[in-house]
PDB file of C-alpha atoms in Angstrom:
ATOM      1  CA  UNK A  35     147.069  91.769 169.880  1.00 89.00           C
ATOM      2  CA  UNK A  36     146.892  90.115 166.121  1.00 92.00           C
ATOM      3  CA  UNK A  37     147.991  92.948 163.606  1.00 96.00           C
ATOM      4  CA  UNK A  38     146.164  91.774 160.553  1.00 96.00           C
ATOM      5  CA  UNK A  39     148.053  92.471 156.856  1.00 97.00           C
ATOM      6  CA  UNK A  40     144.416  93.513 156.188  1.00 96.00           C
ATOM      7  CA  UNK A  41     140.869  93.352 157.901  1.00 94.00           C
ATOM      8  CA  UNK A  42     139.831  89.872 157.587  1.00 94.00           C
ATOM      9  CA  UNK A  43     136.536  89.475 155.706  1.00 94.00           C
ATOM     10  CA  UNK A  44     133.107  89.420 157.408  1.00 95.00           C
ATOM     11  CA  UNK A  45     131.698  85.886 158.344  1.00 97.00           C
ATOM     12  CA  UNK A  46     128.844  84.995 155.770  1.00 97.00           C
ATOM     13  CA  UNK A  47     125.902  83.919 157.368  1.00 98.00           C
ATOM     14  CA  UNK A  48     121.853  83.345 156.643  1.00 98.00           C
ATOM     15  CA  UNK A  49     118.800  84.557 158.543  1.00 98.00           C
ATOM     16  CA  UNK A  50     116.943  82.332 160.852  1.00 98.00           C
ATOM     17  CA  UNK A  51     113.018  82.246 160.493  1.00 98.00           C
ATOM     18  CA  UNK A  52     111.408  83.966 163.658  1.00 95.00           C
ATOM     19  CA  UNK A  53     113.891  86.371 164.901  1.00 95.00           C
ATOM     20  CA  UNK A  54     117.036  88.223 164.369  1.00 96.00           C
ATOM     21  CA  UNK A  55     119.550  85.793 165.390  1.00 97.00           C
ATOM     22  CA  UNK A  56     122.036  84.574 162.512  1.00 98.00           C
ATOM     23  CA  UNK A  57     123.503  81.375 161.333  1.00 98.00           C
ATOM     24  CA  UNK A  58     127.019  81.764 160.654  1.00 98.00           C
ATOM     25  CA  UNK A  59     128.312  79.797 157.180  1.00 98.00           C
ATOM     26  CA  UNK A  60     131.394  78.183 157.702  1.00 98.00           C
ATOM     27  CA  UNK A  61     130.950  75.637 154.572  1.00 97.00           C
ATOM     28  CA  UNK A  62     129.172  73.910 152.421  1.00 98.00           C
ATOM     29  CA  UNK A  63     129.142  70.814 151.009  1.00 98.00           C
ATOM     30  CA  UNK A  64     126.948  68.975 148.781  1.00 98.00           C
ATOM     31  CA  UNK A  65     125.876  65.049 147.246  1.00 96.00           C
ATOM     32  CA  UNK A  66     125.797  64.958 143.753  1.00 91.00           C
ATOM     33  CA  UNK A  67     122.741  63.300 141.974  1.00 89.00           C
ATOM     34  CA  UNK A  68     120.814  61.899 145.154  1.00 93.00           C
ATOM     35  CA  UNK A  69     117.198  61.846 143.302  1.00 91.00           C
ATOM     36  CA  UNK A  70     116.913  58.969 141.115  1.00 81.00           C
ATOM     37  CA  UNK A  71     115.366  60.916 138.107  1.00 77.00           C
ATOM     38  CA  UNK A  72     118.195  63.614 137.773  1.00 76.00           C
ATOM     39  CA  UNK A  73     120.844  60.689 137.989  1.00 72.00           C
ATOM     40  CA  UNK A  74     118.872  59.513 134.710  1.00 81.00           C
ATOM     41  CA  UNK A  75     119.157  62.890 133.214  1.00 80.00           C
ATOM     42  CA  UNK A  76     122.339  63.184 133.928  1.00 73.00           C
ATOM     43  CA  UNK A  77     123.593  59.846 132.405  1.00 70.00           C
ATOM     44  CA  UNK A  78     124.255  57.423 135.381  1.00 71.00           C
ATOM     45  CA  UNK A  79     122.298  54.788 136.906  1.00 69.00           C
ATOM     46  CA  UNK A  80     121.156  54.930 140.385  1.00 67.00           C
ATOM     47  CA  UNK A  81     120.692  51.785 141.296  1.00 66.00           C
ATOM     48  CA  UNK A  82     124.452  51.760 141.225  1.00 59.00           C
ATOM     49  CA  UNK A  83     125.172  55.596 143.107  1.00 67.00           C
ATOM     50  CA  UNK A  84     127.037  55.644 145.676  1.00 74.00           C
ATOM     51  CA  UNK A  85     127.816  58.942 147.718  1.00 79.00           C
ATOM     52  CA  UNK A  86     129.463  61.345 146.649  1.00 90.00           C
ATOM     53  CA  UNK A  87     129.762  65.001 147.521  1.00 96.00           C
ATOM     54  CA  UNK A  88     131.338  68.520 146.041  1.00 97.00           C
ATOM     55  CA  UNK A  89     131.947  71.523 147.730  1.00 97.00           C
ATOM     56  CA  UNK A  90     131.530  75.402 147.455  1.00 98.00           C
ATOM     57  CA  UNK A  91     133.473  78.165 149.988  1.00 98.00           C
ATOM     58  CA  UNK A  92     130.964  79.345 152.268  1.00 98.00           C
ATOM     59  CA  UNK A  93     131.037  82.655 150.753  1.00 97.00           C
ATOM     60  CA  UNK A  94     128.989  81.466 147.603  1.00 98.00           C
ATOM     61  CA  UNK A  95     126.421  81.880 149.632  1.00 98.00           C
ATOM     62  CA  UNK A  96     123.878  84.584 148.400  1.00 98.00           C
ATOM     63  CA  UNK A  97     121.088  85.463 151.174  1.00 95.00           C
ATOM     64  CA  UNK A  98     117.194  85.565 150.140  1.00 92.00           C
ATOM     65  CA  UNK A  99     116.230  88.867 148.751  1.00 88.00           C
ATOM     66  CA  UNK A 100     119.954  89.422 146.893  1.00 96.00           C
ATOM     67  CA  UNK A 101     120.246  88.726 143.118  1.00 98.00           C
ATOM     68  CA  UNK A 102     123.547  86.746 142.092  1.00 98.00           C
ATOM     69  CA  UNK A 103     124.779  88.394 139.236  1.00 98.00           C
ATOM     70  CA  UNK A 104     125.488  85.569 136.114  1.00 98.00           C
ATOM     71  CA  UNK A 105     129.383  84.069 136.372  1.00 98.00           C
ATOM     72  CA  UNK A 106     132.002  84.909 133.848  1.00 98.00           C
ATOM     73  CA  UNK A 107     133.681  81.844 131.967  1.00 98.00           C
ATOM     74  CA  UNK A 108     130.059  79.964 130.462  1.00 98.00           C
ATOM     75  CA  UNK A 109     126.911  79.770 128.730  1.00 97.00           C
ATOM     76  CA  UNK A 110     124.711  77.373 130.410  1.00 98.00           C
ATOM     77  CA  UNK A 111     124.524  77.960 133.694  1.00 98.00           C
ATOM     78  CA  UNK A 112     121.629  76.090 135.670  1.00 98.00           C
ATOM     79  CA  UNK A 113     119.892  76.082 138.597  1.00 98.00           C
ATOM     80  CA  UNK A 114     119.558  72.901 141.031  1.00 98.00           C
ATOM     81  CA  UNK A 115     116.242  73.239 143.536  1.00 98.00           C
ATOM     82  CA  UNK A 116     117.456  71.875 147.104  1.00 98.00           C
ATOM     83  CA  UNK A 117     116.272  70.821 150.448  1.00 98.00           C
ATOM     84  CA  UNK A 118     119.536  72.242 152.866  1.00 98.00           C
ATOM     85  CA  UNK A 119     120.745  70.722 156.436  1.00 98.00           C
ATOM     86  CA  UNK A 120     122.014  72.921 158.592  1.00 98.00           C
ATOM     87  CA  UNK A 121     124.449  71.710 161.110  1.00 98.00           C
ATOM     88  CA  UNK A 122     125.093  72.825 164.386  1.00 98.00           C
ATOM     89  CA  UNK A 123     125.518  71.762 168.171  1.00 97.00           C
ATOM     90  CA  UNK A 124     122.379  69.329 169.474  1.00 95.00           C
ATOM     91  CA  UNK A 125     120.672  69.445 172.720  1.00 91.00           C
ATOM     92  CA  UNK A 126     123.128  65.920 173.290  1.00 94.00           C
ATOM     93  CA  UNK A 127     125.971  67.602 173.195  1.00 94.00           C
ATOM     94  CA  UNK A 128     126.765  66.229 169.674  1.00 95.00           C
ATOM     95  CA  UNK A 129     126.658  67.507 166.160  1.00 97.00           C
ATOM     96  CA  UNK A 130     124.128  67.211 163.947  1.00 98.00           C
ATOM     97  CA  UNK A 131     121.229  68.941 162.068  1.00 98.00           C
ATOM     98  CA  UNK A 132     119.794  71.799 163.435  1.00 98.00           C
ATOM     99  CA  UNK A 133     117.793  72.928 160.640  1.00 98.00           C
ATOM    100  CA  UNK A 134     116.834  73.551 157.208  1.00 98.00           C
ATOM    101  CA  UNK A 135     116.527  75.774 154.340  1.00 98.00           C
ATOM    102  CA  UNK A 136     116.079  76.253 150.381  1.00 98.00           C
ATOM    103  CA  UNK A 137     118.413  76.163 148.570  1.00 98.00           C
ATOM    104  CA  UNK A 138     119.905  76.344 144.831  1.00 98.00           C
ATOM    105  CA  UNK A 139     122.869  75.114 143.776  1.00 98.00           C
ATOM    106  CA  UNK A 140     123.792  76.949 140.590  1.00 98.00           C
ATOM    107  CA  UNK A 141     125.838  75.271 138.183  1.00 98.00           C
ATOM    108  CA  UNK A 142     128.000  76.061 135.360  1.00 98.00           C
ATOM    109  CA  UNK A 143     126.753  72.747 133.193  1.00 98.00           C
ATOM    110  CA  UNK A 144     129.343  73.093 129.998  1.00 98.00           C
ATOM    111  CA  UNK A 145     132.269  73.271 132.703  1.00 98.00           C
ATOM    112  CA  UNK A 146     131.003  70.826 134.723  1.00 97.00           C
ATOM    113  CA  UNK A 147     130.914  68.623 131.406  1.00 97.00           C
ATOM    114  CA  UNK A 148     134.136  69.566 130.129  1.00 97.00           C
ATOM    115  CA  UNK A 149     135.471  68.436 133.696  1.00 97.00           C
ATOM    116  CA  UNK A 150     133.724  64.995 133.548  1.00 94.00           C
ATOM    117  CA  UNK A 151     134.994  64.251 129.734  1.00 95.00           C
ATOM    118  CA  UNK A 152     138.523  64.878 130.996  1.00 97.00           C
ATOM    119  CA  UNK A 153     138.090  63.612 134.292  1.00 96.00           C
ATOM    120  CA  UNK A 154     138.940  66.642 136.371  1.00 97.00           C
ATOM    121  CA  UNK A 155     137.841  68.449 139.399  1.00 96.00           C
ATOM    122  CA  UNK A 156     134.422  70.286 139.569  1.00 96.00           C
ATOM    123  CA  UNK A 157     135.586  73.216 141.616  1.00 97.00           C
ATOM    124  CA  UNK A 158     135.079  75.956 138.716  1.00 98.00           C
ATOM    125  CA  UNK A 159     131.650  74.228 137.557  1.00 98.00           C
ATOM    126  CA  UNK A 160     130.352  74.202 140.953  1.00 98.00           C
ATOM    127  CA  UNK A 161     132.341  76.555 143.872  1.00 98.00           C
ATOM    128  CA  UNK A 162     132.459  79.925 142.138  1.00 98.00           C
ATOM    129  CA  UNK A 163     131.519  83.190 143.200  1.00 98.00           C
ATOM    130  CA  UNK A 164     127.691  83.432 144.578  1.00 98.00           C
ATOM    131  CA  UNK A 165     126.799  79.994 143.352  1.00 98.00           C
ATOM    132  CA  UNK A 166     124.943  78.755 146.368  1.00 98.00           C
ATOM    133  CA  UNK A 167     121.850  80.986 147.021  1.00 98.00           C
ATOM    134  CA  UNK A 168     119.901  79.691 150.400  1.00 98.00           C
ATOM    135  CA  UNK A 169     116.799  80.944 152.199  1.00 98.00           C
ATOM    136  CA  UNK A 170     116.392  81.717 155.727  1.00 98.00           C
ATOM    137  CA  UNK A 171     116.745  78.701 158.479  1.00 98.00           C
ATOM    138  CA  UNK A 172     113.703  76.968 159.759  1.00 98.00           C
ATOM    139  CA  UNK A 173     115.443  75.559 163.194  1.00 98.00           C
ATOM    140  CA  UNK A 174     114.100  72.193 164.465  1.00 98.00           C
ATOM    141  CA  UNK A 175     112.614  69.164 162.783  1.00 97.00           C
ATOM    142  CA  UNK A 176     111.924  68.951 159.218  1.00 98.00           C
ATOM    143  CA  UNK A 177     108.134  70.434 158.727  1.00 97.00           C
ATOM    144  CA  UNK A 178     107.271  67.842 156.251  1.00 98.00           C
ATOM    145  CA  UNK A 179     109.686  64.855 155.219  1.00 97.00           C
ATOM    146  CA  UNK A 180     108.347  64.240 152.325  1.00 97.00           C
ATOM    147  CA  UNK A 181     107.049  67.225 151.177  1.00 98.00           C
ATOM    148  CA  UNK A 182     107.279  69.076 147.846  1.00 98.00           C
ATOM    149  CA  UNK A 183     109.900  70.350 146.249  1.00 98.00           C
ATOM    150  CA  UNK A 184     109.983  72.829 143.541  1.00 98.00           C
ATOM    151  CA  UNK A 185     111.660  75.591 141.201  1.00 98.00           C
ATOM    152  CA  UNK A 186     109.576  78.237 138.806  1.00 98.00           C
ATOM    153  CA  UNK A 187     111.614  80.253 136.017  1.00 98.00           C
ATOM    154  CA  UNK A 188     109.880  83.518 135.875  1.00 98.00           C
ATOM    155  CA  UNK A 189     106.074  81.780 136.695  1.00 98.00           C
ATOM    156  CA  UNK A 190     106.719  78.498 134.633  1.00 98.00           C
ATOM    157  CA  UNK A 191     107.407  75.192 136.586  1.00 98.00           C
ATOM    158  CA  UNK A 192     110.494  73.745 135.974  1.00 98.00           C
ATOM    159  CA  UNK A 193     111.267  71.236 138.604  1.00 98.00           C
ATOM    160  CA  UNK A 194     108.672  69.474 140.689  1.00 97.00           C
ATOM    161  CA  UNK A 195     109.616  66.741 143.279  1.00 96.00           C
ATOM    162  CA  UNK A 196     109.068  65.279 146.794  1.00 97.00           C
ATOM    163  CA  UNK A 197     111.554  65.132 149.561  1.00 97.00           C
ATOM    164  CA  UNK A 198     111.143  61.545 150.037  1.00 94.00           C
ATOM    165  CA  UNK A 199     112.607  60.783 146.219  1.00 94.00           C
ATOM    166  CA  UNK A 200     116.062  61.348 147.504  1.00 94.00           C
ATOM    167  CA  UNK A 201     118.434  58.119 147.541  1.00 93.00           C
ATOM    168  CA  UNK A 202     119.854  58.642 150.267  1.00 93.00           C
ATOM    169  CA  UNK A 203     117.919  60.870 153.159  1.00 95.00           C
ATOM    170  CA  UNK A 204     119.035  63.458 155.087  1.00 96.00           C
ATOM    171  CA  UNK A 205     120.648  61.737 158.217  1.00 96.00           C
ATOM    172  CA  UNK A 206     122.401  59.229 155.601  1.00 94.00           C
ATOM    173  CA  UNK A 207     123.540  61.927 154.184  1.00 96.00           C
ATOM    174  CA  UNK A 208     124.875  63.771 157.188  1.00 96.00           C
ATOM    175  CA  UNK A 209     126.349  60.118 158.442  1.00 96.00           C
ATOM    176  CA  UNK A 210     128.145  59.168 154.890  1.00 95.00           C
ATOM    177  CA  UNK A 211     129.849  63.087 154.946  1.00 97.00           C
ATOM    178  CA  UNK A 212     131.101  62.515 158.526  1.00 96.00           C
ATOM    179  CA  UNK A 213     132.701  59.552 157.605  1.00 96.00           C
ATOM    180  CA  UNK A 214     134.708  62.205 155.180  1.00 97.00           C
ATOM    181  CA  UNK A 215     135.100  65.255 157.306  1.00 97.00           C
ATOM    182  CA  UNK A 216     134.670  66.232 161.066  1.00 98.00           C
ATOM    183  CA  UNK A 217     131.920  68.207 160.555  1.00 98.00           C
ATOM    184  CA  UNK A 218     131.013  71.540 162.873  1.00 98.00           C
ATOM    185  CA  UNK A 219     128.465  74.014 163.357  1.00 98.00           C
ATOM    186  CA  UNK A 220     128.022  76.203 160.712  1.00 98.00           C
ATOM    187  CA  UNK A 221     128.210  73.647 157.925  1.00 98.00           C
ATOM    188  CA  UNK A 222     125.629  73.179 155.440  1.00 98.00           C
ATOM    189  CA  UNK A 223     124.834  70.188 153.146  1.00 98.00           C
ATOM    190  CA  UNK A 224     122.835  70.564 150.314  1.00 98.00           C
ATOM    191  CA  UNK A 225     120.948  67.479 149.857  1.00 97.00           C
ATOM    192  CA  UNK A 226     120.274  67.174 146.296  1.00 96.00           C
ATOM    193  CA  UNK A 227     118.180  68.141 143.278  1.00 96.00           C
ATOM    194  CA  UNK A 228     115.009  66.759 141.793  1.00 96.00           C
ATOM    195  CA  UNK A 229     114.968  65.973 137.663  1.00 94.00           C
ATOM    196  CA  UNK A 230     114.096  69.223 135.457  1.00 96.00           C
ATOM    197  CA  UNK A 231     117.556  70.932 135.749  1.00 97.00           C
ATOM    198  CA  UNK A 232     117.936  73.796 132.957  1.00 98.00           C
ATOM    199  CA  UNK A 233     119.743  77.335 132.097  1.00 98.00           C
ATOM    200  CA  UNK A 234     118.809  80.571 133.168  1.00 98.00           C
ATOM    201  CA  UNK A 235     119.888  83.672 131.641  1.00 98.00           C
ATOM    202  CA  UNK A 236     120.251  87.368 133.284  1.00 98.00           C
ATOM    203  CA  UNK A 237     116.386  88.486 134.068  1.00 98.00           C
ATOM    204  CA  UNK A 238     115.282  85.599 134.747  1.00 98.00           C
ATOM    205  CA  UNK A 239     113.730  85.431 138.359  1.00 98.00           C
ATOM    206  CA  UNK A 240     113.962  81.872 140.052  1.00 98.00           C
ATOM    207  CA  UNK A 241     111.554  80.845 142.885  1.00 98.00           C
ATOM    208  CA  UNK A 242     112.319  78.223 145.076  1.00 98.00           C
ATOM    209  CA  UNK A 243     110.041  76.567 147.636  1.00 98.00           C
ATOM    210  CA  UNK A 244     109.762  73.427 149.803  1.00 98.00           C
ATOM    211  CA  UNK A 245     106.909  72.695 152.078  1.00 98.00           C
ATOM    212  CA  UNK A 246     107.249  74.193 155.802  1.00 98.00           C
ATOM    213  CA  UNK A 247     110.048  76.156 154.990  1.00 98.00           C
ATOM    214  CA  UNK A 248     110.792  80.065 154.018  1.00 98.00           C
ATOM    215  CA  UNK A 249     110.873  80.713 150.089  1.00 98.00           C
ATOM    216  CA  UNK A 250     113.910  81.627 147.908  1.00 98.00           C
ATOM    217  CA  UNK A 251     113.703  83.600 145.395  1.00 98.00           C
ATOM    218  CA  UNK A 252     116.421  85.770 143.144  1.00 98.00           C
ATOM    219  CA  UNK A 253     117.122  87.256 139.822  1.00 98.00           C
ATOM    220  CA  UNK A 254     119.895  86.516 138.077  1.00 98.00           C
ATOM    221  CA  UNK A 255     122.162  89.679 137.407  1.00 98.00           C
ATOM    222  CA  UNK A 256     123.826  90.703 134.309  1.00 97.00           C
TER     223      UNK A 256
END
């Protein structure tokens, strides 16, 4: 019997839309700048992106209905609007998507720009502690492929997209990060943010929604 220095931490996982079962996180990982707008905004030129991806630990996840609490270490942290894959075994036998969510990759922008001026890692911009809030999972086929996409700041529209603006779609997405890792079930990818990216500050309550699937929504914590 393992004897464990101490008990090892619970799995994180997210609900799944239309029953109690639960989708067990094991990572995430996510493309950078794979809406041609928001590679604008963010100084590079799309017609020249190629994929590339980012991770956060798969307990950055924050569940729908809990409030991350704003990170230590900046002053501009923003919020990213995303459509999420979830991977998992297929009917096949293989592994691919299973699912899908909304998600919101939070973002501490003045690290992340420190990082790119002195071309180091993102991990502290991007991977920290509940950075990665995600609804519940909608199982099966995406409702609506190119559907809308969109993030409020308490009422006021800030982002406002469609799923098909993305660069590269979802299975290209899924087949360009398998070339990189072996993925596995309990994976998720977050896809990718729409143009309108901006800071938050604690109070403010963030709504995120994409057609067909479950709302997120949080408030961001002192």
């Amino acid at each position: 019997m393992t004897q464990w220095l101490f008990p090892p931490r619970a799995v994180p996982s997210l609900p799944i839309t239309g029953g109690d079962r639960r989708f067990p996180v094991r990572r995430i990982l996510c493309v950078g700048q794979n809406y041609a707008a928001h590679a604008r905004e963010m100084g590079s030129d799309p017609d020249k992106q190629t994929p590339f991806f980012f991770s956060k630990p798969g307990d950055a996840i924050v569940a729908d209905g809990q409030d991350p609490a704003y990170p230590s270490a900046t002053d501009n942290l923003h919020y990213e609007a995303e459509l999420v894959a979830a991977i998992g075994p297929t009917p096949d036998g293989g592994i691919g998507i299973v699912g899908w969510a909304v998600g919101c990759d939070l973002t501490r922008r003045d690290l992340q720009a420190e990082a790119k001026k002195a071309g180091r890692p993102w991990d502290a911009a991007k991977g920290f502690d509940q950075s990665a809030p995600c609804g519940a999972i909608t199982l099966g086929a995406l409702p609506h492929p190119a559907g809308a996409i969109g993030l409020s700041v308490n009422g006021e529209t800030k982002q406002a997209g469609t799923l098909d603006d993305m660069i590269l779609n979802p299975d290209r997405i899924v087949e360009a990060a398998g070339a990189l890792w072996t993925l596995q079930p309990g994976d998720l990818i977050f896809t990718g943010t729409p143009s309108g990216v901006g800071p938050v500050r604690p109070g403010d309550r963030i709504v995120v929604t994409i057609d067909g699937l479950e709302t997120l929504s949080f408030e961001i914590k002192p």
